[in-house]
């Protein structure tokens, strides 16, 4: 369990920063990690704004900030070799559709009304 929301945010950032560190910029994993980190930051901003002023900045002495170094290529066979960075698609929330049982009940009720 985390002692504060900032500790949680620090671990989330670490996951995506590591994905960007250990995957080349041309790899789709790097691009997706960057996109998800940006999305997380957008969602976490209102939570961080609600924290008391003395808790809004994480303790930087624990973990270094990601500085976007050149990532080492561990095994070229496992990574894409595209010359341009891969830009992942924007992730959209799933569309809500009624379950089939509700559709069947709705259709039965409609047909019953027409019979009257």
Short mmCIF file of N, CA and C in Angstrom, two decimals:
data_model
loop_
_atom_site.label_atom_id
_atom_site.label_comp_id
_atom_site.label_asym_id
_atom_site.label_seq_id
_atom_site.Cartn_x
_atom_site.Cartn_y
_atom_site.Cartn_z
N UNK A 1 0.84 -1.17 0.00
CA UNK A 1 0.00 0.00 0.00
C UNK A 1 0.89 1.24 0.00
N UNK A 2 0.46 2.25 -0.73
CA UNK A 2 1.23 3.49 -0.83
C UNK A 2 0.88 4.42 0.33
N UNK A 3 1.89 5.16 0.79
CA UNK A 3 1.67 6.09 1.89
C UNK A 3 1.08 7.42 1.41
N UNK A 4 1.20 7.70 0.10
CA UNK A 4 0.62 8.94 -0.43
C UNK A 4 0.35 8.78 -1.93
N UNK A 5 -0.51 9.62 -2.48
CA UNK A 5 -0.74 9.57 -3.93
C UNK A 5 0.53 9.86 -4.74
N UNK A 6 1.43 10.65 -4.17
CA UNK A 6 2.68 10.95 -4.89
C UNK A 6 3.58 9.73 -5.00
N UNK A 7 3.56 8.85 -3.98
CA UNK A 7 4.34 7.61 -4.07
C UNK A 7 3.79 6.72 -5.18
N UNK A 8 2.47 6.65 -5.27
CA UNK A 8 1.83 5.87 -6.34
C UNK A 8 2.22 6.45 -7.71
N UNK A 9 2.09 7.78 -7.84
CA UNK A 9 2.41 8.43 -9.11
C UNK A 9 3.87 8.21 -9.50
N UNK A 10 4.73 8.21 -8.51
CA UNK A 10 6.16 7.99 -8.76
C UNK A 10 6.40 6.61 -9.37
N UNK A 11 5.71 5.60 -8.85
CA UNK A 11 5.87 4.24 -9.40
C UNK A 11 5.28 4.13 -10.80
N UNK A 12 4.14 4.76 -11.03
CA UNK A 12 3.54 4.73 -12.37
C UNK A 12 4.49 5.37 -13.38
N UNK A 13 5.04 6.51 -12.99
CA UNK A 13 6.00 7.19 -13.88
C UNK A 13 7.21 6.31 -14.14
N UNK A 14 7.69 5.63 -13.11
CA UNK A 14 8.86 4.76 -13.26
C UNK A 14 8.61 3.66 -14.29
N UNK A 15 7.42 3.09 -14.28
CA UNK A 15 7.09 2.03 -15.24
C UNK A 15 7.22 2.54 -16.67
N UNK A 16 6.58 3.69 -16.95
CA UNK A 16 6.61 4.22 -18.31
C UNK A 16 7.99 4.76 -18.68
N UNK A 17 8.68 5.36 -17.73
CA UNK A 17 10.03 5.87 -18.00
C UNK A 17 10.98 4.72 -18.31
N UNK A 18 10.84 3.60 -17.61
CA UNK A 18 11.68 2.43 -17.91
C UNK A 18 11.36 1.87 -19.30
N UNK A 19 10.08 1.87 -19.65
CA UNK A 19 9.70 1.38 -20.99
C UNK A 19 10.34 2.25 -22.07
N UNK A 20 10.41 3.57 -21.81
CA UNK A 20 11.04 4.46 -22.79
C UNK A 20 12.56 4.34 -22.76
N UNK A 21 13.11 4.06 -21.59
CA UNK A 21 14.56 3.94 -21.46
C UNK A 21 15.09 2.70 -22.17
N UNK A 22 14.40 1.58 -22.02
CA UNK A 22 14.92 0.30 -22.52
C UNK A 22 14.36 -0.09 -23.89
N UNK A 23 13.58 0.77 -24.51
CA UNK A 23 13.11 0.53 -25.87
C UNK A 23 13.49 1.74 -26.73
N UNK A 24 14.06 1.51 -27.90
CA UNK A 24 14.48 2.63 -28.74
C UNK A 24 13.29 3.50 -29.15
N UNK A 25 13.58 4.74 -29.48
CA UNK A 25 12.52 5.68 -29.87
C UNK A 25 11.75 5.19 -31.09
N UNK A 26 12.37 4.38 -31.92
CA UNK A 26 11.71 3.86 -33.11
C UNK A 26 10.77 2.70 -32.81
N UNK A 27 10.81 2.17 -31.60
CA UNK A 27 9.97 1.03 -31.22
C UNK A 27 8.60 1.53 -30.77
N UNK A 28 7.55 0.79 -31.13
CA UNK A 28 6.21 1.21 -30.75
C UNK A 28 5.99 1.18 -29.24
N UNK A 29 6.72 0.34 -28.52
CA UNK A 29 6.60 0.31 -27.05
C UNK A 29 7.01 1.66 -26.46
N UNK A 30 8.08 2.24 -26.98
CA UNK A 30 8.54 3.55 -26.52
C UNK A 30 7.45 4.60 -26.76
N UNK A 31 6.89 4.61 -27.96
CA UNK A 31 5.85 5.58 -28.30
C UNK A 31 4.60 5.43 -27.45
N UNK A 32 4.20 4.19 -27.22
CA UNK A 32 3.01 3.95 -26.41
C UNK A 32 3.26 4.33 -24.95
N UNK A 33 4.45 4.04 -24.44
CA UNK A 33 4.78 4.41 -23.07
C UNK A 33 4.75 5.93 -22.92
N UNK A 34 5.28 6.62 -23.91
CA UNK A 34 5.27 8.10 -23.87
C UNK A 34 3.83 8.62 -23.86
N UNK A 35 2.99 8.04 -24.71
CA UNK A 35 1.59 8.46 -24.79
C UNK A 35 0.86 8.17 -23.47
N UNK A 36 1.08 6.99 -22.91
CA UNK A 36 0.41 6.64 -21.66
C UNK A 36 0.90 7.49 -20.49
N UNK A 37 2.19 7.81 -20.48
CA UNK A 37 2.71 8.68 -19.43
C UNK A 37 2.06 10.06 -19.52
N UNK A 38 1.93 10.58 -20.72
CA UNK A 38 1.28 11.88 -20.90
C UNK A 38 -0.18 11.84 -20.45
N UNK A 39 -0.85 10.75 -20.77
CA UNK A 39 -2.25 10.58 -20.38
C UNK A 39 -2.37 10.48 -18.85
N UNK A 40 -1.47 9.72 -18.23
CA UNK A 40 -1.46 9.62 -16.77
C UNK A 40 -1.26 10.99 -16.13
N UNK A 41 -0.30 11.75 -16.65
CA UNK A 41 -0.02 13.08 -16.09
C UNK A 41 -1.26 13.97 -16.19
N UNK A 42 -1.98 13.87 -17.30
CA UNK A 42 -3.18 14.67 -17.47
C UNK A 42 -4.25 14.28 -16.44
N UNK A 43 -4.40 12.98 -16.21
CA UNK A 43 -5.39 12.50 -15.25
C UNK A 43 -4.98 12.76 -13.80
N UNK A 44 -3.68 12.73 -13.53
CA UNK A 44 -3.20 12.90 -12.15
C UNK A 44 -3.15 14.36 -11.73
N UNK A 45 -3.05 15.28 -12.68
CA UNK A 45 -2.93 16.70 -12.36
C UNK A 45 -4.02 17.20 -11.41
N UNK A 46 -5.33 16.89 -11.61
CA UNK A 46 -6.36 17.36 -10.67
C UNK A 46 -6.21 16.74 -9.28
N UNK A 47 -5.73 15.52 -9.20
CA UNK A 47 -5.52 14.87 -7.90
C UNK A 47 -4.39 15.58 -7.16
N UNK A 48 -3.33 15.85 -7.88
CA UNK A 48 -2.18 16.52 -7.27
C UNK A 48 -2.55 17.93 -6.80
N UNK A 49 -3.44 18.59 -7.54
CA UNK A 49 -3.86 19.95 -7.16
C UNK A 49 -4.63 19.95 -5.85
N UNK A 50 -5.28 18.84 -5.51
CA UNK A 50 -6.06 18.75 -4.27
C UNK A 50 -5.19 18.44 -3.06
N UNK A 51 -3.95 18.04 -3.28
CA UNK A 51 -3.06 17.71 -2.16
C UNK A 51 -2.65 18.98 -1.42
N UNK A 52 -2.35 18.85 -0.13
CA UNK A 52 -1.83 20.01 0.60
C UNK A 52 -0.55 20.51 -0.08
N UNK A 53 -0.30 21.80 0.02
CA UNK A 53 0.83 22.44 -0.68
C UNK A 53 2.16 21.76 -0.38
N UNK A 54 2.38 21.33 0.86
CA UNK A 54 3.66 20.72 1.21
C UNK A 54 3.81 19.30 0.64
N UNK A 55 2.76 18.73 0.07
CA UNK A 55 2.84 17.38 -0.50
C UNK A 55 2.77 17.38 -2.02
N UNK A 56 2.75 18.53 -2.65
CA UNK A 56 2.57 18.58 -4.11
C UNK A 56 3.82 18.24 -4.90
N UNK A 57 4.97 18.32 -4.29
CA UNK A 57 6.19 17.97 -5.01
C UNK A 57 6.78 16.71 -4.40
N UNK A 58 7.05 15.71 -5.22
CA UNK A 58 7.63 14.47 -4.70
C UNK A 58 9.05 14.68 -4.22
N UNK A 59 9.49 13.80 -3.35
CA UNK A 59 10.86 13.85 -2.83
C UNK A 59 11.80 13.33 -3.91
N UNK A 60 12.55 14.21 -4.56
CA UNK A 60 13.43 13.85 -5.67
C UNK A 60 14.67 13.09 -5.22
N UNK A 61 14.94 13.06 -3.92
CA UNK A 61 16.15 12.37 -3.45
C UNK A 61 16.01 10.85 -3.55
N UNK A 62 14.77 10.36 -3.63
CA UNK A 62 14.56 8.92 -3.70
C UNK A 62 14.84 8.35 -5.09
N UNK A 63 14.27 8.98 -6.12
CA UNK A 63 14.41 8.45 -7.47
C UNK A 63 14.81 9.56 -8.43
N UNK A 64 15.76 9.31 -9.33
CA UNK A 64 16.15 10.35 -10.28
C UNK A 64 15.06 10.58 -11.31
N UNK A 65 14.99 11.78 -11.83
CA UNK A 65 14.03 12.14 -12.87
C UNK A 65 14.53 11.60 -14.21
N UNK A 66 13.63 11.11 -15.03
CA UNK A 66 13.95 10.59 -16.34
C UNK A 66 14.45 11.74 -17.22
N UNK A 67 15.59 11.56 -17.85
CA UNK A 67 16.16 12.63 -18.66
C UNK A 67 16.21 12.31 -20.14
N UNK A 68 15.47 11.29 -20.57
CA UNK A 68 15.39 10.90 -21.97
C UNK A 68 16.77 10.61 -22.58
N UNK A 69 17.54 9.69 -21.95
CA UNK A 69 18.84 9.34 -22.53
C UNK A 69 18.67 8.47 -23.76
N UNK A 70 19.75 8.29 -24.47
CA UNK A 70 19.73 7.38 -25.60
C UNK A 70 19.65 5.96 -25.06
N UNK A 71 18.60 5.27 -25.42
CA UNK A 71 18.38 3.93 -24.89
C UNK A 71 19.29 2.93 -25.58
N UNK A 72 19.87 2.00 -24.83
CA UNK A 72 20.70 0.98 -25.45
C UNK A 72 19.83 -0.03 -26.19
N UNK A 73 20.32 -0.51 -27.30
CA UNK A 73 19.62 -1.55 -28.03
C UNK A 73 20.22 -2.88 -27.58
N UNK A 74 19.38 -3.66 -26.86
CA UNK A 74 19.88 -4.91 -26.30
C UNK A 74 19.97 -6.00 -27.34
N UNK A 75 18.95 -6.09 -28.17
CA UNK A 75 18.93 -7.13 -29.19
C UNK A 75 18.19 -6.57 -30.39
N UNK A 76 18.89 -6.28 -31.46
CA UNK A 76 18.28 -5.63 -32.61
C UNK A 76 17.18 -6.48 -33.25
N UNK A 77 17.24 -7.78 -33.07
CA UNK A 77 16.22 -8.64 -33.66
C UNK A 77 14.87 -8.43 -33.00
N UNK A 78 14.84 -8.00 -31.74
CA UNK A 78 13.58 -7.83 -31.02
C UNK A 78 12.97 -6.46 -31.20
N UNK A 79 13.64 -5.55 -31.88
CA UNK A 79 13.15 -4.19 -32.02
C UNK A 79 12.93 -3.86 -33.48
N UNK A 80 11.98 -2.97 -33.72
CA UNK A 80 11.73 -2.57 -35.09
C UNK A 80 12.91 -1.74 -35.59
N UNK A 81 13.10 -1.74 -36.90
CA UNK A 81 14.22 -1.00 -37.48
C UNK A 81 13.72 0.13 -38.36
N UNK A 82 12.53 0.63 -38.10
CA UNK A 82 11.98 1.72 -38.90
C UNK A 82 12.83 2.97 -38.72
N UNK A 83 12.95 3.75 -39.78
CA UNK A 83 13.76 4.96 -39.70
C UNK A 83 13.03 6.09 -39.01
N UNK A 84 11.71 6.10 -39.06
CA UNK A 84 10.93 7.15 -38.40
C UNK A 84 10.31 6.58 -37.12
N UNK A 85 10.13 7.42 -36.09
CA UNK A 85 9.47 6.93 -34.88
C UNK A 85 8.04 6.52 -35.18
N UNK A 86 7.59 5.49 -34.50
CA UNK A 86 6.22 5.02 -34.66
C UNK A 86 5.34 5.83 -33.72
N UNK A 87 4.32 6.44 -34.26
CA UNK A 87 3.39 7.20 -33.45
C UNK A 87 2.15 6.34 -33.25
N UNK A 88 1.90 5.90 -32.00
CA UNK A 88 0.77 5.01 -31.77
C UNK A 88 -0.55 5.77 -31.93
N UNK A 89 -1.62 5.05 -32.23
CA UNK A 89 -2.92 5.72 -32.37
C UNK A 89 -3.41 6.23 -31.02
N UNK A 90 -4.26 7.23 -31.08
CA UNK A 90 -4.86 7.76 -29.86
C UNK A 90 -5.84 6.73 -29.34
N UNK A 91 -5.75 6.41 -28.06
CA UNK A 91 -6.61 5.40 -27.46
C UNK A 91 -7.93 6.04 -27.08
N UNK A 92 -9.02 5.50 -27.63
CA UNK A 92 -10.35 5.99 -27.32
C UNK A 92 -11.02 5.07 -26.31
N UNK A 93 -11.85 5.63 -25.42
CA UNK A 93 -12.55 4.76 -24.48
C UNK A 93 -13.52 3.86 -25.24
N UNK A 94 -13.81 2.69 -24.71
CA UNK A 94 -14.71 1.78 -25.41
C UNK A 94 -16.12 2.37 -25.49
N UNK A 95 -16.82 2.05 -26.57
CA UNK A 95 -18.20 2.50 -26.72
C UNK A 95 -19.11 1.57 -25.94
N UNK A 96 -20.05 2.18 -25.26
CA UNK A 96 -20.98 1.38 -24.46
C UNK A 96 -22.13 0.92 -25.35
N UNK A 97 -22.38 -0.36 -25.32
CA UNK A 97 -23.49 -0.92 -26.06
C UNK A 97 -24.34 -1.73 -25.10
N UNK A 98 -25.66 -1.74 -25.29
CA UNK A 98 -26.51 -2.51 -24.38
C UNK A 98 -26.24 -4.00 -24.54
N UNK A 99 -26.40 -4.72 -23.46
CA UNK A 99 -26.17 -6.16 -23.53
C UNK A 99 -27.30 -6.81 -24.33
N UNK A 100 -27.03 -7.99 -24.85
CA UNK A 100 -27.99 -8.68 -25.71
C UNK A 100 -29.30 -8.98 -25.00
N UNK A 101 -29.23 -9.30 -23.70
CA UNK A 101 -30.46 -9.63 -22.97
C UNK A 101 -31.39 -8.42 -22.91
N UNK A 102 -30.84 -7.21 -22.77
CA UNK A 102 -31.68 -6.01 -22.75
C UNK A 102 -32.28 -5.75 -24.13
N UNK A 103 -31.50 -6.01 -25.17
CA UNK A 103 -32.02 -5.83 -26.52
C UNK A 103 -33.17 -6.79 -26.79
N UNK A 104 -33.04 -8.04 -26.34
CA UNK A 104 -34.10 -9.02 -26.55
C UNK A 104 -35.36 -8.61 -25.79
N UNK A 105 -35.22 -8.19 -24.53
CA UNK A 105 -36.38 -7.75 -23.75
C UNK A 105 -37.02 -6.53 -24.39
N UNK A 106 -36.22 -5.60 -24.87
CA UNK A 106 -36.74 -4.40 -25.51
C UNK A 106 -37.53 -4.77 -26.77
N UNK A 107 -36.98 -5.66 -27.57
CA UNK A 107 -37.65 -6.07 -28.80
C UNK A 107 -38.95 -6.82 -28.49
N UNK A 108 -38.95 -7.66 -27.45
CA UNK A 108 -40.17 -8.38 -27.05
C UNK A 108 -41.24 -7.40 -26.60
N UNK A 109 -40.87 -6.41 -25.81
CA UNK A 109 -41.83 -5.41 -25.34
C UNK A 109 -42.39 -4.60 -26.50
N UNK A 110 -41.57 -4.31 -27.48
CA UNK A 110 -42.06 -3.57 -28.66
C UNK A 110 -43.05 -4.41 -29.43
N UNK A 111 -42.74 -5.69 -29.62
CA UNK A 111 -43.65 -6.54 -30.40
C UNK A 111 -44.96 -6.77 -29.64
N UNK A 112 -44.91 -6.85 -28.30
CA UNK A 112 -46.12 -7.01 -27.50
C UNK A 112 -47.02 -5.77 -27.62
N UNK A 113 -46.44 -4.59 -27.67
CA UNK A 113 -47.23 -3.36 -27.81
C UNK A 113 -47.94 -3.31 -29.16
N UNK A 114 -47.27 -3.79 -30.20
CA UNK A 114 -47.86 -3.75 -31.52
C UNK A 114 -49.01 -4.75 -31.65
N UNK A 115 -49.00 -5.80 -30.84
CA UNK A 115 -50.06 -6.80 -30.91
C UNK A 115 -51.35 -6.31 -30.26
N UNK A 116 -51.25 -5.35 -29.38
CA UNK A 116 -52.43 -4.85 -28.68
C UNK A 116 -53.31 -4.09 -29.56
#
